Amino acid sequence: MTAAPGRRSSTFTRLLRHGFTDPSAAERLLQSAELEPIRSDPVLLDALGATADPDLALHGLVRMLEAQSGPTARRELLDTVIAAKPLRDRLLGVLGASAALADHLARHPSDWHALVMYEPRDLHPGVEEFERGLAEADDPVSLRVAYRRCLLSIAARDVCGTTDLAETAAELADLATATLRAALALAAAAAPDDAALCRLAVIAMGKCGGHELNYVSDVDVIFVGEAVEGADEGKAVRSATKLASHMMRICSETTVEGSIWPVDANLRPEGRNGPLVRTLASHLAYYQRWAKTWEFQALLKARPVAGDAELGEQYVAALEPMVWKVAERENFVSDVQKMRRRVVENIPVAEIERELKLGPGGLRDVEFAVQLLQLVHGRADASLRSGTTLDALQALATGGYVGRADAVQLDDAYRFLRSMEHRIQLYRLRRTHLVPEDEADLRRLGRSLGLRADPVAELTREWKRHTGVVRRLHEKLFYRPLLDAVAQLSPTLEFTRAGGPPSGETRLSPEAARERLVALGYADPAAALRHLEALASGVTRKAAIQRTLLPVLLGWFADSADPDAGLLGFRKVSDALGKTPWYLRLLRDEGAAAENLARVLSAGRLAPDLLMRAPEAVALLGDGDGGGPGGGLEPRGRAHLEQEILAAVGRANGAAQAVTATRGVRRRELFRTAAADIVRSYGTEAQQAEADQGALVDQVGAAVSDLTAATLAGALRAVVRDTWGDTLPTRFAIIGMGRFGGHELGYGSDADVLFVHEPCEGVEEREASQAANKVVSEMRRLLQLPSADPPLLIDADLRPEGKSGPLVRTLTSYEAYYRRWSLVWEAQALLRAEPVAGDEELGRRFVELIDPLRYPETGLGDDAVREIRRLKARMESERMPRGADPKLHTKLGPGGLSDVEWTVQLLQMRHGAQVPSLRTTRTRAALGAARAAGLLSDEDATVLDEAWVLATRVRNAVMLVRGRAGDTFPSEARELGAVGRYLGYEPGHVGDMLDDYRRTARRARGVVDELFYGG
């Protein structure tokens, strides 16, 4: 009976109620002749409505019925579907979840009988059962058909809930094992002569080796081959290679029945560049000499699955001891974490939020965290040596290596995310880890996981919740038990109420805690445990917040060259500020502050030393006004600094107090500059490291130079005010020289200056000179007094006559000296002269005085050029420290700062009168101007700039790391590593850093030889 126009039929309404999204199409399918015998049976609609996609299930059922060989076969299927609930649920469940398996059943209409062959709920086939299922396959095509038939039964148990995730993944791995064996047998049958020459073992890796395979995944393998007795080894390995290649093709190639899955052998030694098959001895030689950390991590899941079982077991037994020693390697933890970061960085931006496997909070985060802990503690605890992620996680929790509550949450998240991955792949039997975007796909996916009320919304909510759990826990998993171990060590510490482990839970032993700290790179694990105990003990709010912060901070410390220093520094800062209400709140609530503090404390000595003298400066590490990481670390301009310093001087009682206040501002701002430099050089989780090395150099140079100028202005005002009130009897100016005048000061640079004065009207020159000398003497004394603040050393040795000449001269005296006595090197030194403090008009007149000297109207004569070259050569030979490696000396070595600066300065003196843009005190700006003027090629300018920037960065790094200035790379390994981290090199790559420096300097020296000595 048809419904009246405009009214929906009762069948249409029932279909909607049962979850069909296209009731009209479903109604037409139900009217098909094939379904006529059961069309009105309510059992059918109820069963279809219970599937993940009722529309898909109904369509698949009609296709199966159409494909049956005749009415008898069709009737048998219909009778079984209606009468046998277990088969009905399994068959329709598969049809509603997998279009690919529905296609298979349409092509092979009798294969549905495979779903009738099991009855007991607890029947879980293993390798032997699957081998029987594949036994009749005698070519690649029939092997694919048999494989899909076996896969059909696995999927049926999965979608009906007969097996859970772990059991399904294990069955898939067992089916893969049986398939590899069958494929190898086919390959051997096709080449019996090759098979007779060799023994070949197939080692499963990855998820297959771990007994936790997906529906569609590359099956990772490694091949081991040996000659049979009496055979030539070379011929045997070639024969084994042919067999292995053929076996891979049988599984991977596409036929009329599709493919099974790709067999991937790229985890073998040397990857795709290495031989496909090696002997056991060759494998051992490679892993003993060349293998990287990640290759041993991959061997955690190695398992012999096919071929010569004895050889496979020998392979695992030989390599297993090496796997469990890998945690003893230097930089082990950072190597593993670096590999994880590299994986994330390679995900396309458009896909990262949908990546179930590789994205943040995804499956790989759980697997990496578990494997890291296994490698650290599996050396001493054999119970942890499982290749299966969930089994290993349970073992870690049982042994106290992971908190039980954390393990339960990760287990739940991993199971949910893997189930999502399985159902996504099952639909088309395609290898993918991306959550679909289409609403119909999301609806099917949600329903397949039992989310029926609002499948799309519920799925999205649960997915985000579980990835959030993984993001929150996967790194803390490594560090949190260290705090629990501290709680166990402390007899007075009751941890449970403050978020520690539940009463009675097994916790990390002291030995295991030390083991983990050593793996993290701590040189003194006993001291580290004492620091943790001091920070996290007690049930106070302060201790509770520390226990929240420390797992994350420990990770950041471990990502540095000196974790011990980072943790010790954090304890000192916390001891100093722990009782202030804002300190822990800042670290807990401002995302940038805690990470910035960890970076600063573990990057070297200078920044922590500056911070310890006034720990309240830690407030600068917060988000500040910048609204992002490092916002509070933005450098302050010179005008702002001078305003603050002069205001402090005005409030002070006497010159000593005023200069003390000035030095306090300088210390704070040096810390701000150093911290910003470290944070930008290392990068943060929210912001990548600054790629422009020149920008980092310019920021430090400008900030330190501005700060030095403001400090001198403050000290000058303080001294004048203390003795003469507001009016000094002479006009007085300070001229910056060298790197100070060039706005290129580093952390350890002295302030090179000249002092110039001019008596006020009516003041005797003698009186004015005495006043000016007293000002200079008092400024130098007050700025160098021993105190908690770093001294500012004033160097006036570039003045006329050097140390033999008067410290202060009048402008007239300078003019007379330069007119009569000035040497070419003094004119060259004046290229960097710039007024920095004092009387601005006097400073301007000094510049007018020296401009004709430094930029001579007719350029430099040949004699002057020869003199400059002679002086340079003499400086290189006489001033190089004894025992220093010239190739690594950043100042005087070939291609170092001196080479670049003298080359640029020669161009300025030769052409500055004709090229106004060359009249700058800044090296990089002058180099850019020379390039723009065509005085050197773009390539040469780039080479010189890169060398100068790198040398300056190295000097800054040495000062940050050692706390004292130096022109060469440190010799101590940890300090050298810290310099490398600052310069952007990963742990273990200091050799690359030194090679890169030599290469950069060598190229620069070639340009210097041409432009400075040859031009």
XYZ file of C-alpha atoms in Angstrom, residues 507-971:
465
model
C 56.511 3.472 43.947
C 59.796 4.004 42.170
C 62.678 2.649 44.232
C 65.575 4.981 45.104
C 67.837 3.008 42.774
C 65.336 3.211 39.925
C 64.946 6.947 40.561
C 68.707 7.443 40.321
C 68.758 5.298 37.183
C 66.129 7.502 35.591
C 67.949 10.707 36.539
C 71.194 9.400 35.028
C 69.305 8.630 31.816
C 68.040 12.195 31.855
C 71.608 13.476 31.920
C 72.038 14.289 35.608
C 75.670 13.888 36.626
C 74.845 13.824 40.360
C 71.530 11.955 40.777
C 71.871 11.794 44.564
C 72.022 15.594 44.788
C 69.113 15.872 42.353
C 66.979 13.641 44.578
C 67.853 15.804 47.584
C 66.751 18.907 45.696
C 63.493 17.231 44.702
C 62.848 16.182 48.262
C 63.486 19.695 49.552
C 61.186 21.205 46.951
C 58.309 18.730 47.040
C 58.145 17.564 50.643
C 55.251 18.390 52.917
C 51.523 18.880 52.550
C 51.604 22.653 52.171
C 50.099 24.463 49.217
C 53.629 25.435 48.182
C 54.726 21.784 48.048
C 51.588 20.771 46.164
C 52.227 23.411 43.487
C 55.861 22.338 43.242
C 54.758 18.745 42.658
C 52.595 20.003 39.805
C 55.406 22.071 38.293
C 58.402 19.792 38.748
C 57.468 16.995 36.312
C 57.366 19.562 33.519
C 60.420 21.481 34.707
C 62.489 18.292 34.939
C 61.764 17.679 31.277
C 62.937 21.141 30.320
C 66.064 20.809 32.471
C 66.806 17.488 30.754
C 66.579 19.246 27.401
C 69.602 21.359 28.335
C 73.316 20.677 28.541
C 73.367 20.924 32.350
C 70.256 19.528 34.076
C 72.023 19.517 37.471
C 72.597 23.272 37.340
C 69.016 23.877 36.282
C 67.534 21.934 39.189
C 69.966 23.434 41.712
C 69.193 26.932 40.451
C 65.469 26.278 40.683
C 65.865 25.166 44.281
C 67.824 28.315 45.132
C 65.274 30.602 43.498
C 62.431 28.726 45.182
C 64.140 28.944 48.575
C 64.528 32.690 48.101
C 61.035 33.379 46.782
C 58.936 30.433 47.926
C 57.143 32.434 50.607
C 56.214 35.308 48.325
C 52.593 35.040 47.188
C 53.274 35.721 43.511
C 56.230 33.440 42.684
C 54.608 30.009 42.431
C 51.425 31.568 41.077
C 53.489 33.108 38.278
C 55.043 29.749 37.381
C 51.768 27.865 37.617
C 49.459 30.311 35.823
C 51.653 32.000 33.195
C 52.548 29.481 30.539
C 55.791 31.146 29.521
C 57.265 31.779 32.959
C 58.038 28.215 34.057
C 59.557 27.173 30.736
C 61.552 30.390 30.433
C 62.892 29.925 33.959
C 63.909 26.338 33.217
C 65.748 27.411 30.073
C 67.528 30.273 31.814
C 68.616 28.250 34.846
C 70.062 25.385 32.828
C 71.754 27.310 29.998
C 74.880 28.414 31.882
C 76.176 30.454 34.821
C 75.738 34.101 33.888
C 71.948 34.439 33.882
C 71.423 32.376 37.079
C 74.154 34.375 38.837
C 72.443 37.626 37.892
C 69.091 36.213 39.012
C 70.338 34.904 42.361
C 71.542 38.387 43.320
C 67.964 39.637 43.072
C 65.594 36.672 42.617
C 62.547 38.900 42.235
C 63.714 39.477 38.640
C 62.096 36.105 37.872
C 58.926 38.163 37.339
C 60.443 39.314 34.040
C 60.090 35.763 32.710
C 56.296 35.918 32.615
C 54.143 36.852 29.669
C 54.469 40.515 30.602
C 52.848 43.078 28.380
C 53.817 41.281 25.232
C 50.971 38.825 25.419
C 53.161 35.910 24.440
C 56.291 33.955 25.331
C 59.017 36.333 26.373
C 56.704 39.345 26.482
C 58.293 40.465 29.744
C 61.736 40.025 28.198
C 61.424 42.602 25.456
C 64.466 44.911 25.693
C 63.868 48.437 26.944
C 65.121 51.388 24.927
C 67.887 53.726 26.036
C 65.530 56.625 26.748
C 63.425 54.453 29.056
C 66.500 53.152 30.844
C 67.989 56.617 31.320
C 64.699 57.918 32.656
C 64.529 55.177 35.293
C 68.198 55.471 36.259
C 68.218 59.248 36.502
C 65.053 59.132 38.597
C 66.759 56.666 40.974
C 69.825 58.902 41.142
C 67.616 61.857 41.977
C 66.085 59.972 44.931
C 69.415 58.708 46.277
C 71.302 60.105 49.231
C 74.823 60.642 47.920
C 76.818 59.371 44.952
C 77.547 55.939 46.400
C 73.879 55.164 46.962
C 72.968 56.582 43.563
C 75.519 54.440 41.712
C 74.439 51.391 43.720
C 70.873 51.956 42.485
C 72.191 52.443 38.954
C 74.148 49.197 39.113
C 71.046 47.415 40.408
C 69.090 48.492 37.339
C 72.005 47.393 35.170
C 72.055 43.944 36.771
C 68.312 43.502 36.285
C 68.485 44.605 32.659
C 71.504 42.401 31.956
C 69.408 39.522 33.244
C 66.497 40.550 31.055
C 68.775 40.676 27.992
C 70.480 37.359 28.763
C 67.166 35.620 29.488
C 65.590 36.913 26.278
C 68.654 35.796 24.325
C 68.525 32.295 25.842
C 64.784 31.884 25.327
C 64.930 33.071 21.719
C 67.969 30.886 21.024
C 66.487 27.722 22.550
C 62.878 28.343 21.537
C 59.865 27.274 23.570
C 56.973 24.870 23.097
C 54.897 27.782 21.817
C 57.566 29.504 19.714
C 60.392 28.100 17.639
C 63.978 29.201 18.132
C 64.886 32.409 16.324
C 66.266 31.419 12.924
C 67.920 34.798 12.198
C 71.225 34.616 14.071
C 72.061 38.175 13.071
C 68.877 39.465 14.708
C 69.902 37.778 17.973
C 73.349 39.374 17.828
C 71.909 42.800 17.027
C 69.409 42.591 19.880
C 72.067 41.712 22.451
C 74.526 44.290 21.129
C 71.967 47.102 21.110
C 70.511 46.183 24.519
C 73.867 45.896 26.322
C 75.237 49.040 24.632
C 72.135 51.088 25.509
C 72.279 49.785 29.059
C 75.973 50.686 29.380
C 75.311 54.179 28.048
C 72.434 54.678 30.501
C 74.597 53.372 33.348
C 77.368 55.839 32.521
C 74.825 58.666 32.298
C 73.517 57.743 35.741
C 76.975 57.470 37.288
C 77.961 60.821 35.730
C 74.861 62.534 37.115
C 75.453 60.974 40.559
C 79.079 62.089 40.805
C 78.430 65.618 39.512
C 75.407 66.074 41.778
C 77.276 64.852 44.863
C 80.179 67.312 44.509
C 79.068 70.229 42.394
C 75.297 70.177 42.612
C 73.668 70.652 39.235
C 76.510 72.505 37.495
C 79.923 71.048 36.721
C 82.525 73.793 36.032
C 83.252 72.190 32.665
C 81.136 70.733 29.912
C 81.738 66.996 29.852
C 81.016 64.233 27.308
C 81.728 60.519 27.120
C 82.528 59.073 23.706
C 81.899 55.353 23.162
C 84.667 53.521 21.296
C 85.186 50.041 19.912
C 82.237 47.677 20.242
C 80.551 50.127 22.624
C 80.512 52.885 20.021
C 79.412 50.322 17.430
C 76.391 49.196 19.520
C 77.962 45.720 19.556
C 78.814 45.120 23.207
C 78.657 41.568 24.481
C 77.920 40.365 27.988
C 81.584 40.399 28.997
C 82.740 43.548 27.187
C 84.450 46.462 28.919
C 83.236 49.957 28.061
C 85.850 51.473 25.755
C 85.541 55.278 25.987
C 87.191 58.649 25.524
C 86.508 61.556 27.899
C 86.303 65.085 26.517
C 85.564 68.321 28.350
C 85.439 72.053 27.683
C 85.695 74.629 30.526
C 82.566 76.664 31.120
C 82.809 80.369 30.462
C 84.877 82.103 33.164
C 86.371 78.880 34.562
C 90.123 78.363 34.563
C 91.261 75.404 32.462
C 93.152 73.987 35.417
C 90.048 74.003 37.593
C 87.984 72.515 34.778
C 90.573 69.806 34.174
C 90.736 68.896 37.863
C 86.940 68.656 37.985
C 86.791 66.495 34.857
C 89.495 64.144 36.160
C 87.753 63.854 39.511
C 84.495 62.960 37.766
C 86.200 60.212 35.774
C 88.097 58.855 38.759
C 84.989 58.744 40.967
C 82.832 57.180 38.238
C 85.359 54.418 37.670
C 85.714 53.772 41.393
C 81.984 53.596 42.121
C 81.216 51.416 39.101
C 83.874 48.889 40.136
C 83.260 48.709 43.885
C 82.828 45.115 45.100
C 79.126 44.431 45.527
C 76.366 41.979 44.615
C 76.073 43.723 41.240
C 78.532 43.069 38.396
C 81.132 45.806 37.936
C 81.286 47.978 34.845
C 84.916 48.326 33.772
C 85.769 51.550 31.940
C 88.690 51.302 29.521
C 90.139 54.572 28.177
C 93.255 53.085 26.570
C 92.236 54.223 23.078
C 92.828 57.840 24.076
C 95.671 59.860 22.514
C 99.058 58.574 23.754
C 97.291 55.556 25.281
C 98.006 54.833 28.949
C 100.750 57.486 28.934
C 98.395 60.285 27.960
C 96.011 62.295 30.139
C 92.744 60.520 30.990
C 90.653 63.557 30.066
C 91.381 66.168 27.399
C 89.696 69.328 26.266
C 88.229 69.436 22.786
C 90.997 71.874 21.849
C 93.647 69.438 23.095
C 92.137 66.615 21.041
C 92.126 68.866 17.991
C 95.800 69.791 18.471
C 96.861 66.176 19.029
C 95.016 64.780 16.062
C 96.328 67.580 13.832
C 99.960 67.020 14.744
C 100.473 63.507 16.075
C 97.630 61.238 15.044
C 98.664 57.831 13.662
C 96.700 55.825 11.143
C 95.573 53.270 13.767
C 94.084 56.099 15.849
C 92.088 57.341 12.872
C 90.924 53.748 12.369
C 89.874 53.465 16.031
C 87.835 56.656 15.671
C 85.625 54.918 13.088
C 83.687 53.476 16.057
C 83.546 56.754 18.057
C 80.047 57.882 19.056
C 78.893 60.136 21.917
C 77.103 58.046 24.580
C 76.647 60.297 27.629
C 77.109 63.823 28.921
C 76.898 67.076 27.011
C 75.252 66.330 23.664
C 76.439 69.485 21.906
C 80.052 68.843 22.966
C 79.757 65.271 21.743
C 78.464 66.496 18.392
C 81.398 68.882 18.021
C 83.837 66.050 18.835
C 82.331 64.020 15.987
C 82.712 66.996 13.632
C 86.355 67.208 14.713
C 87.183 63.564 13.966
C 85.167 63.015 10.778
C 87.945 64.305 8.462
C 90.404 61.936 10.152
C 88.322 58.770 9.903
C 86.848 59.553 6.491
C 89.783 61.333 4.749
C 88.691 63.399 1.771
C 91.208 61.809 -0.574
C 90.911 58.344 0.868
C 93.903 56.409 2.170
C 97.312 56.642 0.586
C 99.352 53.552 -0.192
C 101.605 54.130 2.834
C 98.602 54.260 5.158
C 97.164 51.064 3.678
C 100.511 49.288 4.092
C 100.702 50.488 7.694
C 97.230 49.165 8.483
C 98.118 45.788 6.956
C 101.400 45.695 8.888
C 99.639 46.431 12.154
C 97.060 43.734 11.461
C 99.677 41.113 10.702
C 101.646 42.086 13.809
C 98.526 41.844 15.980
C 97.759 38.359 14.642
C 101.224 37.082 15.478
C 101.838 38.812 18.822
C 98.467 38.885 20.539
C 97.282 35.317 19.907
C 97.336 33.557 23.336
C 99.948 30.845 23.684
C 98.483 27.379 23.176
C 95.268 28.630 21.617
C 93.994 27.054 18.406
C 94.009 29.981 15.937
C 91.290 28.370 13.837
C 88.880 28.485 16.800
C 89.852 31.894 18.198
C 86.842 34.090 17.546
C 88.656 37.416 17.859
C 92.137 37.040 16.396
C 91.874 33.799 14.460
C 91.562 33.565 10.662
C 88.070 34.676 9.640
C 87.344 35.958 13.145
C 86.054 39.308 14.366
C 89.300 41.168 13.797
C 89.553 39.975 10.203
C 86.046 41.084 9.323
C 86.168 44.382 11.211
C 89.540 45.498 9.814
C 88.373 44.658 6.293
C 85.190 46.681 6.721
C 87.077 49.554 8.367
C 89.589 49.683 5.515
C 86.669 50.100 3.093
C 85.205 52.844 5.300
C 88.439 54.815 5.456
C 89.041 54.465 1.740
C 85.556 55.353 0.557
C 83.706 56.964 3.484
C 84.215 60.495 2.214
C 82.533 59.645 -1.100
C 79.915 57.134 0.183
C 77.934 58.731 3.047
C 76.198 55.456 3.961
C 79.583 54.041 5.026
C 79.787 56.613 7.832
C 78.419 54.372 10.574
C 79.995 52.926 13.683
C 78.221 49.566 13.236
C 80.065 46.743 11.472
C 77.055 45.026 9.892
C 75.546 48.331 8.729
C 78.866 49.365 7.153
C 79.158 45.978 5.478
C 75.647 46.369 4.048
C 76.481 49.855 2.819
C 79.658 48.607 1.136
C 77.668 45.899 -0.598
C 75.044 48.407 -1.756
C 77.802 50.682 -3.083
C 79.332 47.851 -5.081
C 82.570 47.821 -3.088
C 82.282 44.043 -2.630
C 80.078 41.333 -4.077
C 76.875 40.082 -2.492
C 78.507 36.698 -1.936
C 81.584 38.151 -0.209
C 79.427 40.397 1.958
C 77.301 37.426 3.015
C 80.373 35.343 3.862
C 81.849 38.127 6.029
C 78.528 38.838 7.724
C 77.932 35.178 8.592
C 81.434 34.839 10.035
C 81.130 37.997 12.118
C 77.705 37.018 13.443
C 78.842 33.489 14.305
C 81.991 34.659 16.091
C 79.954 37.185 18.095
C 77.399 34.507 18.995
C 80.163 32.206 20.184
C 81.616 34.927 22.454
C 78.178 35.641 23.874
C 77.613 31.931 24.397
C 80.912 31.477 26.241
C 80.039 34.319 28.614
C 76.525 32.977 29.203
C 77.795 29.453 29.855
C 80.963 30.115 31.884
C 80.066 33.398 33.523
C 83.331 34.935 32.321
C 84.447 36.283 28.984
C 86.402 34.175 26.516
C 87.373 34.240 22.858
C 87.644 30.482 22.316
C 85.345 27.510 22.706
C 85.388 25.925 26.184
C 87.402 22.739 26.627
